[in-house]
Tab-separated table of C-alpha atoms and ligand atoms in Angstrom:
chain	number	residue	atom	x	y	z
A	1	UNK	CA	64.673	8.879	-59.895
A	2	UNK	CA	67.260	6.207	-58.962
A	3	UNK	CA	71.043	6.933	-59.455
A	4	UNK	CA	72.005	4.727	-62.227
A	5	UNK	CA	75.074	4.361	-64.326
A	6	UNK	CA	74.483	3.780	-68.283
A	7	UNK	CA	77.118	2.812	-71.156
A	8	UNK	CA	75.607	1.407	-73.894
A	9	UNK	CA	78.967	1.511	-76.883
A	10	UNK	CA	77.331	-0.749	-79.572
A	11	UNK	CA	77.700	0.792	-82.985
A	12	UNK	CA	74.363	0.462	-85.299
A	13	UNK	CA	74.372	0.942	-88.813
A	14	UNK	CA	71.116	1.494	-89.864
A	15	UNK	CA	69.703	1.169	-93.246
A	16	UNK	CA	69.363	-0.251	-96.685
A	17	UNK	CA	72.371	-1.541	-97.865
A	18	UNK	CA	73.886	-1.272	-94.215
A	19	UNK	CA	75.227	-5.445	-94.436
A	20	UNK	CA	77.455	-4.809	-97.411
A	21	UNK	CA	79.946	-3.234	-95.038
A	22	UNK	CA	79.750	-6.065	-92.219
A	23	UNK	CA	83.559	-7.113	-92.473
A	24	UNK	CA	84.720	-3.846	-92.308
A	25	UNK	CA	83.157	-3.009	-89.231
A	26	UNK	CA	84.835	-6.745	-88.085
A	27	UNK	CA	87.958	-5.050	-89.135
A	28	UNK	CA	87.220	-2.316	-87.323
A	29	UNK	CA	86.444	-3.861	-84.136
A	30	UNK	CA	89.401	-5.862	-84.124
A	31	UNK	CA	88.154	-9.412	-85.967
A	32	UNK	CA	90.844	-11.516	-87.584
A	33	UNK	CA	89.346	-14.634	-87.522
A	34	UNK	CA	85.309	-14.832	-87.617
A	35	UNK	CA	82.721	-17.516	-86.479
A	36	UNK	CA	79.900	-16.933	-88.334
A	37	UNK	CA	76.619	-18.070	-86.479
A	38	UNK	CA	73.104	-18.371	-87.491
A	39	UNK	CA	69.800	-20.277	-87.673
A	40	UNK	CA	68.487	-21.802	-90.682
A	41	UNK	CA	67.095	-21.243	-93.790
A	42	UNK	CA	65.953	-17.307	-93.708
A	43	UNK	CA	69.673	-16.031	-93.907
A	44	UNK	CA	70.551	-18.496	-96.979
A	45	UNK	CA	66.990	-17.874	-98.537
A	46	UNK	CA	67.696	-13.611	-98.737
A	47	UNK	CA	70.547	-13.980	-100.047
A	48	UNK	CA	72.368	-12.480	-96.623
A	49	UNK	CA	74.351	-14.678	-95.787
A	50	UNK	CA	76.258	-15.234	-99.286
A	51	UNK	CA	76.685	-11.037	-99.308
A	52	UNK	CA	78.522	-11.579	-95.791
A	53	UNK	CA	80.886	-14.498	-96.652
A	54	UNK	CA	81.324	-12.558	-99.870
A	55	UNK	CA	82.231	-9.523	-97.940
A	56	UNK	CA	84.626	-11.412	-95.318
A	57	UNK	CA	86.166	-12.642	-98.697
A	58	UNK	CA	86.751	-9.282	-100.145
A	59	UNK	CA	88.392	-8.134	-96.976
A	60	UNK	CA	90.386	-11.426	-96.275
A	61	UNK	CA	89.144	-12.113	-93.302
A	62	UNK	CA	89.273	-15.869	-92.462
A	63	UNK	CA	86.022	-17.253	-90.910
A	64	UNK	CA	84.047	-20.990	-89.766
A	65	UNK	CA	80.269	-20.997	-89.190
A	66	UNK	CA	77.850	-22.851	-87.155
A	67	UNK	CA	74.143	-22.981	-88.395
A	68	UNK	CA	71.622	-24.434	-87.156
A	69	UNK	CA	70.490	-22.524	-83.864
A	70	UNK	CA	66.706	-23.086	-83.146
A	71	UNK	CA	63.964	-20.567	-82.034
A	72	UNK	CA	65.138	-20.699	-78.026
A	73	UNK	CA	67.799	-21.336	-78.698
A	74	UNK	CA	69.669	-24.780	-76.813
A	75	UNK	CA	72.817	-25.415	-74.622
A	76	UNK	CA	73.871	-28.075	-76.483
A	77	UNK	CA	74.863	-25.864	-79.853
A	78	UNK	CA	76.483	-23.357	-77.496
A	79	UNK	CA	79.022	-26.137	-75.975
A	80	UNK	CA	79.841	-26.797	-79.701
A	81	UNK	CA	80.057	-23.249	-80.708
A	82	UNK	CA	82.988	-22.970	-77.553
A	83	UNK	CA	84.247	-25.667	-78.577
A	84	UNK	CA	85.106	-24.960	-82.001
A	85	UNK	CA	86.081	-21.448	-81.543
A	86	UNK	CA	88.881	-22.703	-79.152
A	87	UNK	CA	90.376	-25.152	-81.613
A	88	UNK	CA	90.006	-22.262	-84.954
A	89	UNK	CA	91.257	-19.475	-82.496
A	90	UNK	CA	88.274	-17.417	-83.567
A	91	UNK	CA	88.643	-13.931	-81.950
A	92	UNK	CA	84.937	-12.555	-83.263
A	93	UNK	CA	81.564	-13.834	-83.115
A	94	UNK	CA	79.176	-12.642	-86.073
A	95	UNK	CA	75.454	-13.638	-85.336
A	96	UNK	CA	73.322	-13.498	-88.257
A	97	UNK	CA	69.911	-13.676	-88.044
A	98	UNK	CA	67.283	-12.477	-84.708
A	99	UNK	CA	67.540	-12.807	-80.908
A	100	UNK	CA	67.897	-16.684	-80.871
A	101	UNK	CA	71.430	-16.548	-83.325
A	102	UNK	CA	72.443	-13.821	-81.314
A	103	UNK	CA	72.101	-15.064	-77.347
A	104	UNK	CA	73.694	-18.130	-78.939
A	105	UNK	CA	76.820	-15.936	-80.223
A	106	UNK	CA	76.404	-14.380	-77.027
A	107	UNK	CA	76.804	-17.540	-75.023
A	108	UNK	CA	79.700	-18.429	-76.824
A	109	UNK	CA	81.781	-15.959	-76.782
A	110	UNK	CA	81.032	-15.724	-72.785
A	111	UNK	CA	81.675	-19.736	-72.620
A	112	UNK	CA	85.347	-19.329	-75.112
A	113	UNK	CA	86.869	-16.692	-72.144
A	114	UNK	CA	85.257	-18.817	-69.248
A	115	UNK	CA	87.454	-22.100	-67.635
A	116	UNK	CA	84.208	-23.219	-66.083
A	117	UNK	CA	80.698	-24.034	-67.463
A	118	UNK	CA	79.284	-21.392	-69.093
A	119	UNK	CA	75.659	-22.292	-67.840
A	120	UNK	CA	76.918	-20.951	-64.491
A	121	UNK	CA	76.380	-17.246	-66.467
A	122	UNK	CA	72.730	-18.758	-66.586
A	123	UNK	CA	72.657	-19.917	-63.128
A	124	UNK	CA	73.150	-16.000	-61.796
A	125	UNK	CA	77.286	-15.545	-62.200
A	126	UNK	CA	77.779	-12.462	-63.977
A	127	UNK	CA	79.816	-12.142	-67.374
A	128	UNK	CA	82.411	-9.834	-67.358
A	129	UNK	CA	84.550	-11.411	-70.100
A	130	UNK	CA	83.299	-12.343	-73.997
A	131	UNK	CA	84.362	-12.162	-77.380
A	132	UNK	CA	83.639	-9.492	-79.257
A	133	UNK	CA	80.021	-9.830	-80.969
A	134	UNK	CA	79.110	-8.143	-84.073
A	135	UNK	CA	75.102	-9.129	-84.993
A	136	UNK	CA	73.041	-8.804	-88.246
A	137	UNK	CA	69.707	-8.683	-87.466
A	138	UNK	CA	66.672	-10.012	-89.151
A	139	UNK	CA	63.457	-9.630	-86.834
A	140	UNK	CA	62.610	-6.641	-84.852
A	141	UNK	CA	62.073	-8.719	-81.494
A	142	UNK	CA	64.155	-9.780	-78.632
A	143	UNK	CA	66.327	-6.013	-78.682
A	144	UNK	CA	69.506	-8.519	-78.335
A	145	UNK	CA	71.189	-6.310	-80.978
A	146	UNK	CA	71.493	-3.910	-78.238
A	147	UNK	CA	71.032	-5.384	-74.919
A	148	UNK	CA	73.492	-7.104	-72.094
A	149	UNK	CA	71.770	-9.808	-72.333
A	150	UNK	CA	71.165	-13.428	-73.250
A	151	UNK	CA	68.718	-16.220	-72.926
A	152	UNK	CA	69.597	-19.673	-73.655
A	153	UNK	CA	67.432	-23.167	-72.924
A	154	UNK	CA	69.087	-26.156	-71.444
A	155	UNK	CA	67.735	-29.076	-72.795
A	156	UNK	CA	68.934	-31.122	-69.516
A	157	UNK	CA	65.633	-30.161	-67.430
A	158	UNK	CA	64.306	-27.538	-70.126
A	159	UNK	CA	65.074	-24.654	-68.346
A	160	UNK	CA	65.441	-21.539	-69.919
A	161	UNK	CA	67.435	-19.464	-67.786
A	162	UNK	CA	69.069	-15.503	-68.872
A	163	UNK	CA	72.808	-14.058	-68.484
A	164	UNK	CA	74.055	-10.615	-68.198
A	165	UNK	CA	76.470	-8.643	-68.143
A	166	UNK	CA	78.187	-5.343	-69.993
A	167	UNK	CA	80.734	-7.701	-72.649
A	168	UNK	CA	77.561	-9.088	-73.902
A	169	UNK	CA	76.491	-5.564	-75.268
A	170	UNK	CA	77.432	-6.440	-79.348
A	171	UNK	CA	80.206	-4.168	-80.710
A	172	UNK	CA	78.252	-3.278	-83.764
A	173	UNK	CA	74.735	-3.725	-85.039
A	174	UNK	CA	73.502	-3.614	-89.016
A	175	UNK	CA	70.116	-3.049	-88.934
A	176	UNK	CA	68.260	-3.433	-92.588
A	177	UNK	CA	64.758	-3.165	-92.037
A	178	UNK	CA	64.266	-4.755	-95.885
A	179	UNK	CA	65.692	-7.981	-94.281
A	180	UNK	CA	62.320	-7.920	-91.686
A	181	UNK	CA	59.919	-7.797	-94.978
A	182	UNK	CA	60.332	-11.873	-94.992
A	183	UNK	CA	58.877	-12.428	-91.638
A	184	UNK	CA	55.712	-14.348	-91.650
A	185	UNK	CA	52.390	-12.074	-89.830
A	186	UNK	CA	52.917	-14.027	-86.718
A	187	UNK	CA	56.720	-13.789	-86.085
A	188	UNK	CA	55.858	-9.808	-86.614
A	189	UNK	CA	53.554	-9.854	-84.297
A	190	UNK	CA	55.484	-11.926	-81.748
A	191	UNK	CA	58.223	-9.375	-82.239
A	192	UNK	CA	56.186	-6.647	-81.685
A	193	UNK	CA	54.629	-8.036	-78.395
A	194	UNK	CA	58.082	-8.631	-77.309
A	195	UNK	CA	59.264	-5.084	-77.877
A	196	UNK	CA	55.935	-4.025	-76.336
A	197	UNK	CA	56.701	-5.874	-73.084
A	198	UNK	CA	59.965	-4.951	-73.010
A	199	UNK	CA	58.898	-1.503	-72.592
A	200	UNK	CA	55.837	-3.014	-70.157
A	201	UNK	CA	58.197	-4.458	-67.527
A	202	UNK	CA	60.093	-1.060	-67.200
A	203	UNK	CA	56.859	0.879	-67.236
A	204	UNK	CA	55.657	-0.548	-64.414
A	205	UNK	CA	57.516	0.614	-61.534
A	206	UNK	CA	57.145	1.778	-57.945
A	207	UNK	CA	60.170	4.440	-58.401
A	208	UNK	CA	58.552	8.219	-58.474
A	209	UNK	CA	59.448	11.230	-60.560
A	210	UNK	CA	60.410	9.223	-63.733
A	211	UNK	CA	58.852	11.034	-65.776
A	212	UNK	CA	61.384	11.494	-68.618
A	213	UNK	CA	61.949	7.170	-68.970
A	214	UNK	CA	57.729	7.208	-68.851
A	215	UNK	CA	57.714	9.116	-71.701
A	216	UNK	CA	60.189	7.112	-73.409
A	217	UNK	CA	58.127	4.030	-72.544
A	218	UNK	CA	54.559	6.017	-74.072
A	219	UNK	CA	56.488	7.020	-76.837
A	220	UNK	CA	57.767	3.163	-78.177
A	221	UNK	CA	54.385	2.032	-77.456
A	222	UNK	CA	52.551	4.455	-79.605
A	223	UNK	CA	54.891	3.763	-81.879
A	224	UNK	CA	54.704	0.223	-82.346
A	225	UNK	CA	50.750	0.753	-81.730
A	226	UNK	CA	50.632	2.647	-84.779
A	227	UNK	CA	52.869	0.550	-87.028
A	228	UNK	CA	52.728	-2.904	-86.443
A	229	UNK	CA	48.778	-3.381	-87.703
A	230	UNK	CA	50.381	-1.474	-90.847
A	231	UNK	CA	53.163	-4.140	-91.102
A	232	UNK	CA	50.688	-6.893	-90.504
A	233	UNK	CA	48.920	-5.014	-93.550
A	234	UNK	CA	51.513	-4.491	-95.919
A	235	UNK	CA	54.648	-6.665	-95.098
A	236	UNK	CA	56.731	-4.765	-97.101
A	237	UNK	CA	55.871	-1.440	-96.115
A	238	UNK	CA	59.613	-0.165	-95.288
A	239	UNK	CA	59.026	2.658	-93.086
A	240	UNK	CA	56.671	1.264	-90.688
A	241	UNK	CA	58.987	-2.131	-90.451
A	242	UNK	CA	61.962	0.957	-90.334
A	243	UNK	CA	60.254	2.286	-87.077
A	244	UNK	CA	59.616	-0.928	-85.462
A	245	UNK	CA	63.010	-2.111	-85.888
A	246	UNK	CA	64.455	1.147	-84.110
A	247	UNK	CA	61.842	1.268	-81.405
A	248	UNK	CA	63.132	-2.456	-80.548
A	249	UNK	CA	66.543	-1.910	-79.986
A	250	UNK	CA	65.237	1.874	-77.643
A	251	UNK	CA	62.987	-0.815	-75.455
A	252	UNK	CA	65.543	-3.161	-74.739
A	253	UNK	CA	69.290	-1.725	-74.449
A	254	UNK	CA	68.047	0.238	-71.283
A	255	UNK	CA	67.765	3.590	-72.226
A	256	UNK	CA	63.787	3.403	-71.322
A	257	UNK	CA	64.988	1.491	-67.881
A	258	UNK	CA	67.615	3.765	-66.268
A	259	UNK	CA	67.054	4.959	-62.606
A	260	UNK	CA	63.993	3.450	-62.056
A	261	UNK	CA	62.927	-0.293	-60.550
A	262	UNK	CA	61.898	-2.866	-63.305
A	263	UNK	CA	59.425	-5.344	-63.003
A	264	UNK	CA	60.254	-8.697	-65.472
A	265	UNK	CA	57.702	-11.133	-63.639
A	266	UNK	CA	55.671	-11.419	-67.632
A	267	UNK	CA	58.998	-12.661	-68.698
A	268	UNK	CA	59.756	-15.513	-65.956
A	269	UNK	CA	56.454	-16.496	-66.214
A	270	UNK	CA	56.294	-16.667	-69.798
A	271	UNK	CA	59.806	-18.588	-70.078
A	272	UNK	CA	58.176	-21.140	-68.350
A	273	UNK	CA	55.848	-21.707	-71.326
A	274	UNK	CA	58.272	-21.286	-73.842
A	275	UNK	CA	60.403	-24.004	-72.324
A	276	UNK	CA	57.533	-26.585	-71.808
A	277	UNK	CA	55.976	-25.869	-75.244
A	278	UNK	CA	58.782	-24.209	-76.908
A	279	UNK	CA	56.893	-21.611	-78.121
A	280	UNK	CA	57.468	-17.969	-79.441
A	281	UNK	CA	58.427	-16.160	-76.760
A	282	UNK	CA	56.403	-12.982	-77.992
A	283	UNK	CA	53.148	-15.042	-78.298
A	284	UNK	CA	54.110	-16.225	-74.630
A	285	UNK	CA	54.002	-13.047	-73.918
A	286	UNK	CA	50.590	-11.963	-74.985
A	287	UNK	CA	49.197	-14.614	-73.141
A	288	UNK	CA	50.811	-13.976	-70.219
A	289	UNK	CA	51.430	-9.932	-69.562
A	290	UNK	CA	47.293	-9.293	-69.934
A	291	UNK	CA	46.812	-11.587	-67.353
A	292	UNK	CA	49.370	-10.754	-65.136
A	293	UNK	CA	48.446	-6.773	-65.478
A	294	UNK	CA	44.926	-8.360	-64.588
A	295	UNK	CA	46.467	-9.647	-61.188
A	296	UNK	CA	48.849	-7.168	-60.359
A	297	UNK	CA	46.215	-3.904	-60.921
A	298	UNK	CA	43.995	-4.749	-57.754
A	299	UNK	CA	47.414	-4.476	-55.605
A	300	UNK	CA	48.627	-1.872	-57.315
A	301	UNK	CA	46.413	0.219	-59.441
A	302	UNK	CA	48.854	3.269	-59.616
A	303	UNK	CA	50.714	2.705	-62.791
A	304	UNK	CA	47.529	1.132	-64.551
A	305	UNK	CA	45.393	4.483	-64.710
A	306	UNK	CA	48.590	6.619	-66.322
A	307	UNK	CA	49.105	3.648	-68.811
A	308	UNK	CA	45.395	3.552	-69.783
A	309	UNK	CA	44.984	7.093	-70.189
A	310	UNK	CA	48.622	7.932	-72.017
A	311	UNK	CA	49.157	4.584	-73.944
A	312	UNK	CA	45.776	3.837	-74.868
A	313	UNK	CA	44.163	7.437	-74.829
A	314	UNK	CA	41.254	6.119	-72.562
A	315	UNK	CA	39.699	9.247	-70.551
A	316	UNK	CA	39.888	8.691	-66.797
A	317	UNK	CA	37.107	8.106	-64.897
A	318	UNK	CA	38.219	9.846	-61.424
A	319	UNK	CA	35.914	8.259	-59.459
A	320	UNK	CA	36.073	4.649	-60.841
A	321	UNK	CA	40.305	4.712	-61.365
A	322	UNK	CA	40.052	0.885	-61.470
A	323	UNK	CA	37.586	0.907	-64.751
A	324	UNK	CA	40.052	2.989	-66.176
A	325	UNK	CA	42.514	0.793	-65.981
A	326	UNK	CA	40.617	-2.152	-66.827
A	327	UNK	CA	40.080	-0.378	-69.733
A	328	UNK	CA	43.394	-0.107	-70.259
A	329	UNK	CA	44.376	-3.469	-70.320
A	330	UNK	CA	41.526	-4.692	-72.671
A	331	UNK	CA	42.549	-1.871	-75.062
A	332	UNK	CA	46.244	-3.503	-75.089
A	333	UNK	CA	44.231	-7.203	-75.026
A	334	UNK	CA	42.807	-6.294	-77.984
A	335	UNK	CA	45.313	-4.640	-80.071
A	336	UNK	CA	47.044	-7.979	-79.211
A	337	UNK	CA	44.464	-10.308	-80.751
A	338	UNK	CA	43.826	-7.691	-83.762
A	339	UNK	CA	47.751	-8.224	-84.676
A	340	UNK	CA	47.186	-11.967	-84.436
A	341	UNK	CA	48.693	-13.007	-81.361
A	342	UNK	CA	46.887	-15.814	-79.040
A	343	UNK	CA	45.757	-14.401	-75.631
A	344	UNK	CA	44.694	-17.510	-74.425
A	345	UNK	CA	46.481	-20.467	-73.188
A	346	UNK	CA	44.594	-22.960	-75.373
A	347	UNK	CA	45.039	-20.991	-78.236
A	348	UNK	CA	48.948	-21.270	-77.699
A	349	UNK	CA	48.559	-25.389	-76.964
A	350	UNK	CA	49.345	-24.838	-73.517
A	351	UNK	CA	47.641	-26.983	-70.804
A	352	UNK	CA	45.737	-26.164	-67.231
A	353	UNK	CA	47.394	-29.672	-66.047
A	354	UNK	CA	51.142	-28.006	-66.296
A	355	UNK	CA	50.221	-24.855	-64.320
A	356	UNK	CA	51.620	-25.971	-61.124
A	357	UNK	CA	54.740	-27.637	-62.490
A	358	UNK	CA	55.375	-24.855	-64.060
A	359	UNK	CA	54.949	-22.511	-61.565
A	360	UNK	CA	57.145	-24.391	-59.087
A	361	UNK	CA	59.732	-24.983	-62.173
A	362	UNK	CA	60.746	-21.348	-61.758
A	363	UNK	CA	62.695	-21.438	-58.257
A	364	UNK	CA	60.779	-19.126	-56.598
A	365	UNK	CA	60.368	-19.106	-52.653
A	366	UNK	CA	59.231	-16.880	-50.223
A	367	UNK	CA	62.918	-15.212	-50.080
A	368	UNK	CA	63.377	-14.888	-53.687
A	369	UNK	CA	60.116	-13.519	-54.786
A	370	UNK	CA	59.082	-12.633	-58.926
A	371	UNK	CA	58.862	-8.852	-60.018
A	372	UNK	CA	58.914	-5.492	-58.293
A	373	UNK	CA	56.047	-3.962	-59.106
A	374	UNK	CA	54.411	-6.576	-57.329
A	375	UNK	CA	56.184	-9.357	-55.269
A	376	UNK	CA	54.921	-12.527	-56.344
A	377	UNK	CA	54.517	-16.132	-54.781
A	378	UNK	CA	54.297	-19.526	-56.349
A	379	UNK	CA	51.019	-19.091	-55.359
A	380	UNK	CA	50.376	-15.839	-57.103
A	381	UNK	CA	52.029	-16.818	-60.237
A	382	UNK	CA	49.545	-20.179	-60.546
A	383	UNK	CA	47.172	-17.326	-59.786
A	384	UNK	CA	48.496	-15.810	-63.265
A	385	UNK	CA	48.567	-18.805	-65.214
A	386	UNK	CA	44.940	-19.572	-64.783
A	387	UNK	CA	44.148	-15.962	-65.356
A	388	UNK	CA	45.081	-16.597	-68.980
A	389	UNK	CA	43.335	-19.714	-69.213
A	390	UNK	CA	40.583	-17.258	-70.525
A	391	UNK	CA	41.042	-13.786	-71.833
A	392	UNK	CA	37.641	-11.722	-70.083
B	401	NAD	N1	68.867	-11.258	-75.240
B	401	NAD	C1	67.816	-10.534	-74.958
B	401	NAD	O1	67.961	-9.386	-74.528
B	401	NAD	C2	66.449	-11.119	-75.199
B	401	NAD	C3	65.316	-10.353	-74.939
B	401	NAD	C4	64.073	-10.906	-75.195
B	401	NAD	C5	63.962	-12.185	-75.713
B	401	NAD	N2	65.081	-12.926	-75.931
B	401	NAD	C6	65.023	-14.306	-76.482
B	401	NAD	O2	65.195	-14.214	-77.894
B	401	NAD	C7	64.572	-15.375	-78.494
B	401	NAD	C8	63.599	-14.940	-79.556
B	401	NAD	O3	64.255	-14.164	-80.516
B	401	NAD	P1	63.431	-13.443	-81.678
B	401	NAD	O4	62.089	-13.110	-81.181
B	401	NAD	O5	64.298	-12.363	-82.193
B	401	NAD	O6	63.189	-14.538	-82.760
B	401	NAD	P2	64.091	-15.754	-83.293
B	401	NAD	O7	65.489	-15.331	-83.485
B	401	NAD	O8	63.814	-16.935	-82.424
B	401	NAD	O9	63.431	-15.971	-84.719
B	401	NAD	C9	62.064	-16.379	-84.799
B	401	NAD	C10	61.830	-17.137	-86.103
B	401	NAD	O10	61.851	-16.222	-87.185
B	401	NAD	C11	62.738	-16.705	-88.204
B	401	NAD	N3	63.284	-15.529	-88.859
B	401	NAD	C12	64.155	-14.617	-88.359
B	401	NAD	N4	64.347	-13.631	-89.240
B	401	NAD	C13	63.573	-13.918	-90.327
B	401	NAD	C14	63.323	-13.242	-91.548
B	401	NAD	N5	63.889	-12.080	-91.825
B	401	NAD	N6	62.466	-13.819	-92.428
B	401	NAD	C15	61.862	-14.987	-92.142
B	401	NAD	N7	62.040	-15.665	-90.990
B	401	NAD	C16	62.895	-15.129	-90.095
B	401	NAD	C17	63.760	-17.536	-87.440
B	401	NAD	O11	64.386	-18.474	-88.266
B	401	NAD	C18	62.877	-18.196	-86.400
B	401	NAD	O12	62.242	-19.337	-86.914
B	401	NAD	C19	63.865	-16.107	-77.374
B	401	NAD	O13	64.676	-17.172	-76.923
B	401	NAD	C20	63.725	-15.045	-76.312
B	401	NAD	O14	63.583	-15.580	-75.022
B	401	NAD	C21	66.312	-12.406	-75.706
């Protein structure tokens, strides 16, 4: 195991009920003047967003809101989210809604302590000064709620480009799992791929004797094995959309990632796709993670046979390892298409004729390879691409 360093302060309330004490936790984390920020109709629609302005009311607590951030989510609202913080001397950022409201509120309060542009946080400059942000989440998904991160589209170009950096870890978190019940089958699923591959691009790792974070990865993937076809059955089922909302923010705030190498070629490569078609990053994902486990597993089978055999309870075949882990990924291929997510690119509108612009669109050379796991080329991720133009 690698020596790693890990502080991870956001405060989660958990729970039915949990919004109703949003402004005191504000309060609590120092808020005097709030910027409310969310999408669009989902917050208004459950009746969220009226319990938090009601809330800020109750506690005096003086707030403006921008609405309107898209699914990957743009530059352009961010510049007027810095903007009018600045001129209302907001001091607190309060995303409601999933990972798109929050990287927004995220970008923002980077951009309001910044003199420069704040793309240059998306261009590889680390943030080490933000606003406090407090989030309310709505889909299990993007583990924003508990990450250092952020990932913001700039329309200039399309490219869709993530910052990071510890400021960006929210001060507080409500987590209602009731709010998830509204999600439509395939945002659910999208969220759970996402989750999923969050876990994926830690899992895969050249680092020995993790065996602890391992474990952590088997265990969020069993989970979300297990509950997300119940979810899919029975939206309201509170438990199961209880578990999955948990196991999102344990795959993404790190604690599965510590001490060990991480991978995060899917992502890039699926960005790509989520930028030229715009769309959800999740279903990006389960297009693109089979196919590049397909690529990746005849370089580097190690990983593949443990994942098959742990994750997806497939009994290994000592003297064929690489049918195990074949089987491996088609067990996770299929799960993926039983939930309802594409695994093809036609299936998610995306076309053979883009492959190479998109894989040169990424800014990868031969001295700034993709992943760990593997080291990837241009080459190699075109290789990808057309790897999921078909799912055998
Ligand atoms: N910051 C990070 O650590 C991180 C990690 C992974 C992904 N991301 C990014 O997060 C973004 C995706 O975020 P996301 O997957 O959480 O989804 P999202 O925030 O984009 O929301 C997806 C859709 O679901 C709707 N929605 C949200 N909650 C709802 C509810 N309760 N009922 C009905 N509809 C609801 C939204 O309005 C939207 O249309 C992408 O841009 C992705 O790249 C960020």
């Amino acid at each position: 195991m690698n020596n790693f360093t890990f502080y991870s302060p956001t405060y989660f309330a958990f729970g039915k009920n949990t919004e109703k004490d949003a402004a005191k936790y504000v309060k609590r984390f120092g808020g005097t003047k709030v910027l409310i920020h969310y999408g669009g109709g989902s917050v208004k629609k459950s009746g969220l967003y009226d319990t938090v302005v009601n809330a800020l009311n109750a506690e005096a607590i003086p707030f403006v809101e921008l609405g309107g951030v898209k699914p990957n989510p743009r530059s352009g609202l961010v510049y007027e989210g810095i903007d009018l913080c600045r001129k209302e001397n907001v001091d607190f950022i309060l995303a409601i809604g999933g990972g798109s409201a929050i990287d927004s509120a995220k970008a923002i309060a980077a951009g309001v302590k910044y003199d420069g542009d704040f793309w240059d946080f998306y261009s590889g400059k680390e943030v080490t000064k933000a606003l406090p942000v407090g989030t309310i989440l709505t889909i299990a998904a993007a583990g924003s709620e508990g990450s250092p991160n952020s990932v913001i589209t700039k329309e200039e170009g399309m490219l869709k480009r993530g910052a990071a950096g510890e400021p960006l870890r929210p001060v507080f978190s409500i987590l209602n799992p009731e709010f998830t019940c509204t999600l439509p089958p395939y945002q659910t699923a999208a969220g759970a791929t996402d989750i999923m591959v969050h876990v994926i691009e830690r899992y895969f790792t050249n680092t020995k004797e993790v065996e602890i974070t391992d474990r952590l990865c088997e265990a969020v993937l069993k989970t979300m094995i297990k509950e997300t076809p119940r979810v899919i059955a029975d939206p309201n089922h509170y438990d199961a959309r209880a578990n999955i909302m948990w196991a999102g923010m344990i795959a993404h705030n790190n604690i599965c990632g510590v001490g060990r190498e991480q991978d995060w070629s899917s992502h890039g490569i699926e960005h790509e796709l989520s930028a030229f078609y715009d769309v959800a990053h999740g279903a990006g994902l389960a297009v693109i993670t089979p196919a590049w486990m397909k690529f990746v597993m005849k370089k580097n089978m190690n990983k593949f046979v443990q994942f098959a055999n742990r994750v997806w309870d497939v009994d290994i075949d000592f003297e064929h390892p690489e049918a195990t882990a074949y089987e491996g990924i088609y067990r996770f291929q299929r799960f993926l298409k039983l939930i309802g997510m594409p695994t093809t690119f036609a299936e998610l509108g995306a076309k053979e004729e883009d492959i190479k612009a998109m894989a040169s669109h990424m800014g990868i050379s031969e001295d700034n390879l993709l992943g760990s796991y593997v080291k990837l080329n241009v080459d190699d991720i075109e290789a990808i691409y057309r790897l999921a133009l078909s799912d055998n």
